[in-house]
Short mmCIF file of N, CA, C and O in Angstrom, two decimals:
data_model
loop_
_atom_site.label_atom_id
_atom_site.label_comp_id
_atom_site.label_asym_id
_atom_site.label_seq_id
_atom_site.Cartn_x
_atom_site.Cartn_y
_atom_site.Cartn_z
N MET A 1 0.25 -0.83 -9.20
CA MET A 1 -1.22 -0.95 -9.49
C MET A 1 -1.48 -1.96 -8.66
O MET A 1 -1.26 -3.48 -8.67
N HIS A 2 -2.69 -2.01 -7.78
CA HIS A 2 -3.77 -3.01 -7.54
C HIS A 2 -4.99 -3.51 -7.75
O HIS A 2 -5.57 -2.10 -7.75
N ARG A 3 -5.55 -4.20 -7.67
CA ARG A 3 -7.06 -4.40 -7.63
C ARG A 3 -7.60 -4.12 -6.74
O ARG A 3 -7.79 -5.03 -5.46
N PHE A 4 -8.99 -3.63 -6.95
CA PHE A 4 -9.82 -3.51 -5.68
C PHE A 4 -11.32 -3.84 -5.63
O PHE A 4 -11.61 -3.24 -6.74
N LEU A 5 -11.54 -4.34 -5.06
CA LEU A 5 -14.07 -4.26 -4.93
C LEU A 5 -13.95 -3.77 -3.86
O LEU A 5 -13.88 -3.40 -2.92
N PHE A 6 -15.20 -2.57 -4.63
CA PHE A 6 -15.61 -1.88 -3.78
C PHE A 6 -17.10 -2.96 -3.69
O PHE A 6 -18.17 -2.58 -4.41
N THR A 7 -18.00 -2.29 -2.49
CA THR A 7 -19.13 -2.97 -2.30
C THR A 7 -20.09 -1.66 -1.90
O THR A 7 -19.59 -0.60 -1.66
N PHE A 8 -21.44 -2.09 -2.43
CA PHE A 8 -22.86 -0.86 -1.57
C PHE A 8 -23.23 -1.61 -1.25
O PHE A 8 -23.87 -2.77 -0.74
N GLN A 9 -24.53 -0.43 -0.55
CA GLN A 9 -25.45 -0.76 -0.14
C GLN A 9 -26.67 -0.98 -1.23
O GLN A 9 -27.53 -0.84 -0.59
N THR A 10 -26.70 -0.32 -1.97
CA THR A 10 -27.88 -0.07 -2.59
C THR A 10 -27.56 0.07 -4.17
O THR A 10 -26.21 0.01 -4.82
N THR A 11 -28.44 -0.31 -5.06
CA THR A 11 -27.93 -0.71 -6.70
C THR A 11 -27.59 0.94 -7.07
O THR A 11 -26.39 0.96 -7.64
N HIS A 12 -28.24 1.48 -6.81
CA HIS A 12 -28.34 3.20 -7.30
C HIS A 12 -26.89 3.65 -6.54
O HIS A 12 -25.97 4.45 -7.81
N GLN A 13 -25.92 3.48 -5.53
CA GLN A 13 -24.72 3.23 -5.88
C GLN A 13 -23.77 2.71 -6.47
O GLN A 13 -22.15 3.49 -7.02
N ALA A 14 -24.23 2.00 -6.40
CA ALA A 14 -23.03 1.04 -7.42
C ALA A 14 -23.33 1.89 -9.33
O ALA A 14 -22.10 1.51 -9.08
N LEU A 15 -24.31 1.15 -9.50
CA LEU A 15 -24.29 2.45 -10.71
C LEU A 15 -23.60 3.56 -11.09
O LEU A 15 -22.55 4.02 -11.73
N THR A 16 -23.56 4.40 -10.05
CA THR A 16 -23.15 6.42 -9.65
C THR A 16 -22.01 5.82 -9.41
O THR A 16 -21.60 6.40 -10.13
N ALA A 17 -21.27 4.40 -8.90
CA ALA A 17 -20.11 5.09 -8.82
C ALA A 17 -19.37 4.30 -10.56
O ALA A 17 -18.01 4.54 -10.90
N GLU A 18 -19.99 3.31 -11.06
CA GLU A 18 -19.06 3.06 -12.01
C GLU A 18 -19.43 3.88 -13.06
O GLU A 18 -18.61 4.31 -13.54
N LYS A 19 -20.15 4.80 -13.03
CA LYS A 19 -20.29 5.59 -13.96
C LYS A 19 -18.93 7.14 -13.77
O LYS A 19 -18.92 7.71 -14.49
N ARG A 20 -19.55 7.53 -12.20
CA ARG A 20 -18.22 8.51 -12.29
C ARG A 20 -16.87 7.83 -12.34
O ARG A 20 -16.33 8.93 -12.99
N MET A 21 -16.37 6.50 -12.11
CA MET A 21 -14.78 5.88 -13.04
C MET A 21 -15.38 5.95 -14.44
O MET A 21 -14.14 6.32 -14.70
N LYS A 22 -16.31 5.58 -14.57
CA LYS A 22 -15.64 5.51 -15.88
C LYS A 22 -15.69 6.97 -16.80
O LYS A 22 -15.21 7.04 -17.22
N LYS A 23 -16.08 7.95 -16.08
CA LYS A 23 -16.27 9.39 -16.79
C LYS A 23 -14.75 9.81 -16.34
O LYS A 23 -14.16 10.44 -17.22
N GLU A 24 -13.85 9.06 -15.45
CA GLU A 24 -12.91 10.07 -15.21
C GLU A 24 -11.33 8.70 -16.08
O GLU A 24 -10.71 8.91 -15.82
N ASN A 25 -12.32 7.86 -16.50
CA ASN A 25 -11.04 6.88 -18.02
C ASN A 25 -10.64 6.01 -17.15
O ASN A 25 -9.61 5.90 -17.22
N PHE A 26 -11.48 5.56 -15.40
CA PHE A 26 -10.65 3.94 -14.93
C PHE A 26 -10.70 2.91 -15.23
O PHE A 26 -11.64 2.97 -15.95
N SER A 27 -10.21 1.91 -15.39
CA SER A 27 -10.39 0.70 -15.67
C SER A 27 -11.09 0.57 -14.87
O SER A 27 -10.55 -0.02 -13.21
N SER A 28 -12.43 0.11 -15.27
CA SER A 28 -13.77 -0.99 -13.68
C SER A 28 -14.52 -1.29 -14.45
O SER A 28 -15.28 -1.03 -15.50
N ARG A 29 -15.50 -2.65 -13.58
CA ARG A 29 -16.28 -2.86 -14.51
C ARG A 29 -16.90 -3.36 -12.72
O ARG A 29 -16.53 -3.80 -11.72
N LEU A 30 -18.61 -3.47 -13.66
CA LEU A 30 -19.40 -3.92 -12.33
C LEU A 30 -19.70 -5.37 -12.20
O LEU A 30 -19.58 -5.81 -13.61
N ILE A 31 -19.24 -6.26 -11.20
CA ILE A 31 -19.65 -7.29 -10.87
C ILE A 31 -20.32 -7.66 -10.70
O ILE A 31 -21.00 -7.23 -9.45
N PRO A 32 -21.06 -9.20 -10.18
CA PRO A 32 -21.94 -9.56 -9.13
C PRO A 32 -21.07 -9.45 -7.91
O PRO A 32 -19.56 -9.65 -8.05
N THR A 33 -21.85 -9.08 -6.75
CA THR A 33 -20.94 -9.77 -5.37
C THR A 33 -20.03 -10.48 -4.94
O THR A 33 -21.24 -11.75 -5.36
N PRO A 34 -19.20 -11.06 -4.67
CA PRO A 34 -18.56 -12.47 -4.79
C PRO A 34 -19.69 -13.42 -3.73
O PRO A 34 -20.13 -12.39 -2.66
N VAL A 35 -19.61 -14.37 -3.37
CA VAL A 35 -20.44 -14.93 -2.35
C VAL A 35 -20.00 -14.84 -1.04
O VAL A 35 -20.33 -15.24 -0.12
N GLU A 36 -18.76 -14.73 -0.89
CA GLU A 36 -17.45 -14.86 0.25
C GLU A 36 -17.74 -13.65 0.94
O GLU A 36 -17.33 -13.51 1.97
N ILE A 37 -18.20 -12.64 0.42
CA ILE A 37 -18.23 -10.67 1.18
C ILE A 37 -19.64 -11.11 0.93
O ILE A 37 -20.74 -11.26 0.08
N PHE A 38 -19.95 -10.60 2.14
CA PHE A 38 -21.54 -10.02 2.31
C PHE A 38 -21.71 -8.52 2.31
O PHE A 38 -20.78 -7.20 2.64
N ALA A 39 -22.68 -8.10 1.68
CA ALA A 39 -22.96 -6.71 1.03
C ALA A 39 -24.14 -7.06 0.86
O ALA A 39 -25.25 -7.81 0.73
N GLU A 40 -25.03 -5.44 1.04
CA GLU A 40 -26.79 -5.58 0.87
C GLU A 40 -26.89 -5.33 -0.24
O GLU A 40 -28.07 -5.80 -0.62
N CYS A 41 -26.21 -5.15 -1.53
CA CYS A 41 -26.41 -4.33 -2.54
C CYS A 41 -25.07 -5.85 -3.23
O CYS A 41 -24.55 -6.34 -3.33
N GLY A 42 -26.28 -6.26 -4.81
CA GLY A 42 -25.52 -7.49 -5.44
C GLY A 42 -24.42 -7.36 -6.39
O GLY A 42 -24.21 -8.35 -6.79
N PHE A 43 -24.12 -5.74 -6.33
CA PHE A 43 -23.28 -5.57 -7.44
C PHE A 43 -22.08 -4.84 -6.55
O PHE A 43 -22.87 -4.02 -5.33
N SER A 44 -20.72 -5.14 -7.34
CA SER A 44 -19.51 -4.35 -6.22
C SER A 44 -18.93 -3.72 -7.85
O SER A 44 -19.39 -3.98 -9.11
N LEU A 45 -17.98 -3.15 -7.54
CA LEU A 45 -17.05 -2.10 -8.83
C LEU A 45 -15.57 -2.80 -8.17
O LEU A 45 -15.11 -2.72 -7.42
N GLU A 46 -15.18 -3.32 -9.86
CA GLU A 46 -13.87 -3.73 -9.23
C GLU A 46 -12.99 -2.55 -10.16
O GLU A 46 -13.57 -2.10 -11.41
N LEU A 47 -11.78 -2.46 -9.39
CA LEU A 47 -11.02 -1.25 -9.71
C LEU A 47 -9.31 -1.33 -9.85
O LEU A 47 -9.07 -2.29 -8.83
N GLU A 48 -8.83 -0.91 -10.37
CA GLU A 48 -7.40 -1.38 -10.92
C GLU A 48 -6.93 0.15 -10.37
O GLU A 48 -7.08 1.12 -11.45
N LEU A 49 -6.45 0.20 -8.90
CA LEU A 49 -5.69 1.62 -8.68
C LEU A 49 -4.84 1.73 -8.12
O LEU A 49 -4.11 0.80 -7.51
N ASP A 50 -3.75 3.13 -8.23
CA ASP A 50 -2.52 2.88 -7.23
C ASP A 50 -3.00 3.36 -6.32
O ASP A 50 -3.85 3.91 -5.54
N ASP A 51 -2.06 3.00 -4.94
CA ASP A 51 -2.13 3.58 -3.88
C ASP A 51 -2.93 5.12 -3.13
O ASP A 51 -3.35 5.27 -2.65
N GLU A 52 -2.26 6.05 -4.33
CA GLU A 52 -2.59 7.67 -4.20
C GLU A 52 -4.14 7.65 -4.08
O GLU A 52 -5.02 8.34 -3.53
N ILE A 53 -4.83 7.32 -5.55
CA ILE A 53 -6.08 7.04 -6.01
C ILE A 53 -6.61 6.29 -4.66
O ILE A 53 -8.30 7.06 -4.93
N LEU A 54 -6.42 5.40 -4.83
CA LEU A 54 -7.38 4.28 -3.55
C LEU A 54 -7.30 5.82 -2.39
O LEU A 54 -8.66 5.24 -1.36
N GLN A 55 -6.35 6.25 -2.12
CA GLN A 55 -6.59 7.03 -0.73
C GLN A 55 -7.75 7.74 -0.78
O GLN A 55 -8.66 8.12 0.07
N THR A 56 -7.75 8.39 -2.14
CA THR A 56 -8.87 9.64 -2.77
C THR A 56 -10.24 8.82 -2.16
O THR A 56 -11.72 9.66 -2.01
N LEU A 57 -10.48 7.84 -3.33
CA LEU A 57 -11.56 6.94 -3.02
C LEU A 57 -11.95 6.64 -1.42
O LEU A 57 -13.09 6.76 -1.10
N LEU A 58 -11.10 6.68 -0.59
CA LEU A 58 -11.62 5.87 0.23
C LEU A 58 -12.16 6.43 1.33
O LEU A 58 -12.78 6.94 2.52
N GLY A 59 -11.42 8.48 0.96
CA GLY A 59 -12.25 9.38 1.88
C GLY A 59 -13.48 9.41 1.44
O GLY A 59 -14.49 10.33 1.74
N GLY A 60 -14.27 8.67 0.38
CA GLY A 60 -15.83 8.89 0.15
C GLY A 60 -16.35 9.93 -0.13
O GLY A 60 -17.47 10.00 -0.52
N LYS A 61 -15.73 10.73 -0.60
CA LYS A 61 -15.57 12.24 -1.53
C LYS A 61 -16.14 11.64 -3.14
O LYS A 61 -16.67 12.60 -3.67
N THR A 62 -15.93 10.90 -3.39
CA THR A 62 -15.88 10.20 -5.04
C THR A 62 -17.43 9.97 -5.05
O THR A 62 -17.93 10.11 -6.16
N PHE A 63 -17.22 8.94 -4.65
CA PHE A 63 -18.31 8.04 -4.29
C PHE A 63 -19.07 7.32 -2.85
O PHE A 63 -17.87 7.34 -2.19
N THR A 64 -20.05 7.44 -2.71
CA THR A 64 -20.64 6.32 -1.77
C THR A 64 -20.81 5.03 -1.81
O THR A 64 -21.24 4.35 -2.71
N TYR A 65 -19.99 4.24 -1.08
CA TYR A 65 -19.30 2.95 -0.93
C TYR A 65 -19.78 2.20 0.43
O TYR A 65 -19.67 3.10 1.31
N PHE A 66 -19.95 0.50 0.57
CA PHE A 66 -19.77 -0.13 2.01
C PHE A 66 -18.22 -0.36 2.48
O PHE A 66 -17.91 -0.14 3.23
N GLU A 67 -18.04 -1.02 1.49
CA GLU A 67 -16.32 -1.80 1.67
C GLU A 67 -15.35 -2.03 0.72
O GLU A 67 -16.02 -1.57 -0.66
N CYS A 68 -14.33 -1.90 1.40
CA CYS A 68 -13.67 -2.00 0.07
C CYS A 68 -12.34 -3.06 0.53
O CYS A 68 -12.48 -3.33 1.62
N TYR A 69 -12.16 -3.81 -0.59
CA TYR A 69 -10.76 -4.94 -0.55
C TYR A 69 -10.13 -4.90 -1.35
O TYR A 69 -10.41 -5.00 -2.51
N LEU A 70 -8.92 -5.20 -1.16
CA LEU A 70 -8.15 -6.01 -1.76
C LEU A 70 -7.65 -6.97 -2.64
O LEU A 70 -8.38 -8.40 -1.86
N THR A 71 -7.80 -7.58 -3.76
CA THR A 71 -8.45 -8.44 -4.19
C THR A 71 -7.10 -9.02 -5.15
O THR A 71 -5.88 -8.23 -5.16
N ALA A 72 -6.78 -10.58 -4.64
CA ALA A 72 -5.64 -11.46 -5.49
C ALA A 72 -5.92 -12.90 -5.34
O ALA A 72 -6.75 -13.22 -4.79
N ARG A 73 -4.60 -12.98 -6.01
CA ARG A 73 -4.89 -14.62 -7.25
C ARG A 73 -4.36 -15.27 -5.72
O ARG A 73 -2.99 -15.19 -5.40
N SER A 74 -4.70 -16.61 -4.79
CA SER A 74 -4.10 -17.59 -4.96
C SER A 74 -3.29 -18.53 -5.18
O SER A 74 -3.55 -18.39 -6.59
N GLU A 75 -2.68 -19.25 -4.70
CA GLU A 75 -1.86 -20.14 -5.36
C GLU A 75 -2.80 -21.36 -5.94
O GLU A 75 -2.24 -21.52 -7.06
N SER A 76 -4.53 -21.07 -5.66
CA SER A 76 -4.61 -22.34 -6.47
C SER A 76 -5.49 -21.63 -7.51
O SER A 76 -6.13 -22.72 -7.69
N GLY A 77 -5.57 -20.51 -7.81
CA GLY A 77 -5.77 -19.78 -8.90
C GLY A 77 -7.23 -19.16 -8.14
O GLY A 77 -8.12 -18.44 -9.15
N GLY A 78 -8.03 -19.29 -7.39
CA GLY A 78 -8.86 -18.55 -6.31
C GLY A 78 -8.66 -17.39 -6.07
O GLY A 78 -7.47 -17.09 -6.53
N THR A 79 -9.77 -16.47 -6.01
CA THR A 79 -9.41 -14.97 -5.34
C THR A 79 -9.95 -14.67 -3.92
O THR A 79 -10.58 -15.43 -3.34
N ILE A 80 -8.79 -14.25 -3.41
CA ILE A 80 -8.54 -13.99 -1.89
C ILE A 80 -9.08 -12.23 -1.75
O ILE A 80 -8.98 -11.13 -2.58
N TYR A 81 -9.78 -12.10 -0.78
CA TYR A 81 -10.34 -10.56 -0.35
C TYR A 81 -9.76 -10.02 0.39
O TYR A 81 -10.53 -10.91 2.10
N GLU A 82 -9.45 -9.13 0.82
CA GLU A 82 -8.40 -8.58 2.24
C GLU A 82 -9.66 -7.13 2.41
O GLU A 82 -8.94 -6.46 1.82
N LYS A 83 -9.83 -7.10 3.84
CA LYS A 83 -10.99 -5.63 4.04
C LYS A 83 -10.05 -4.75 4.13
O LYS A 83 -8.55 -4.95 4.67
N ILE A 84 -9.99 -4.10 3.24
CA ILE A 84 -9.16 -2.23 3.62
C ILE A 84 -9.85 -1.50 4.96
O ILE A 84 -11.02 -1.22 4.90
N HIS A 85 -8.91 -1.53 5.81
CA HIS A 85 -9.85 0.05 7.16
C HIS A 85 -8.97 0.10 7.15
O HIS A 85 -7.72 1.19 6.88
N HIS A 86 -10.29 1.14 6.52
CA HIS A 86 -9.29 3.52 6.62
C HIS A 86 -10.47 3.77 8.08
O HIS A 86 -11.24 3.11 8.95
#
């Protein structure tokens, strides 16, 4: 399992994605979009997923998103965001 961050173009997209993931019993939380990441919407959805579920979400049929990032902790304790290209 890895932690991923999905960004959105609108608040409506972010809220819809959060609602769908909670309905499917995924551990998710809506957070302010980190300042290191450019997104038109101020909210991002953080999810813990395995690779199979990630591939389904990247297909764009579950919810609409702008970009997806793999998140990890740096040695200094900060967060690193690695953009997922699909």
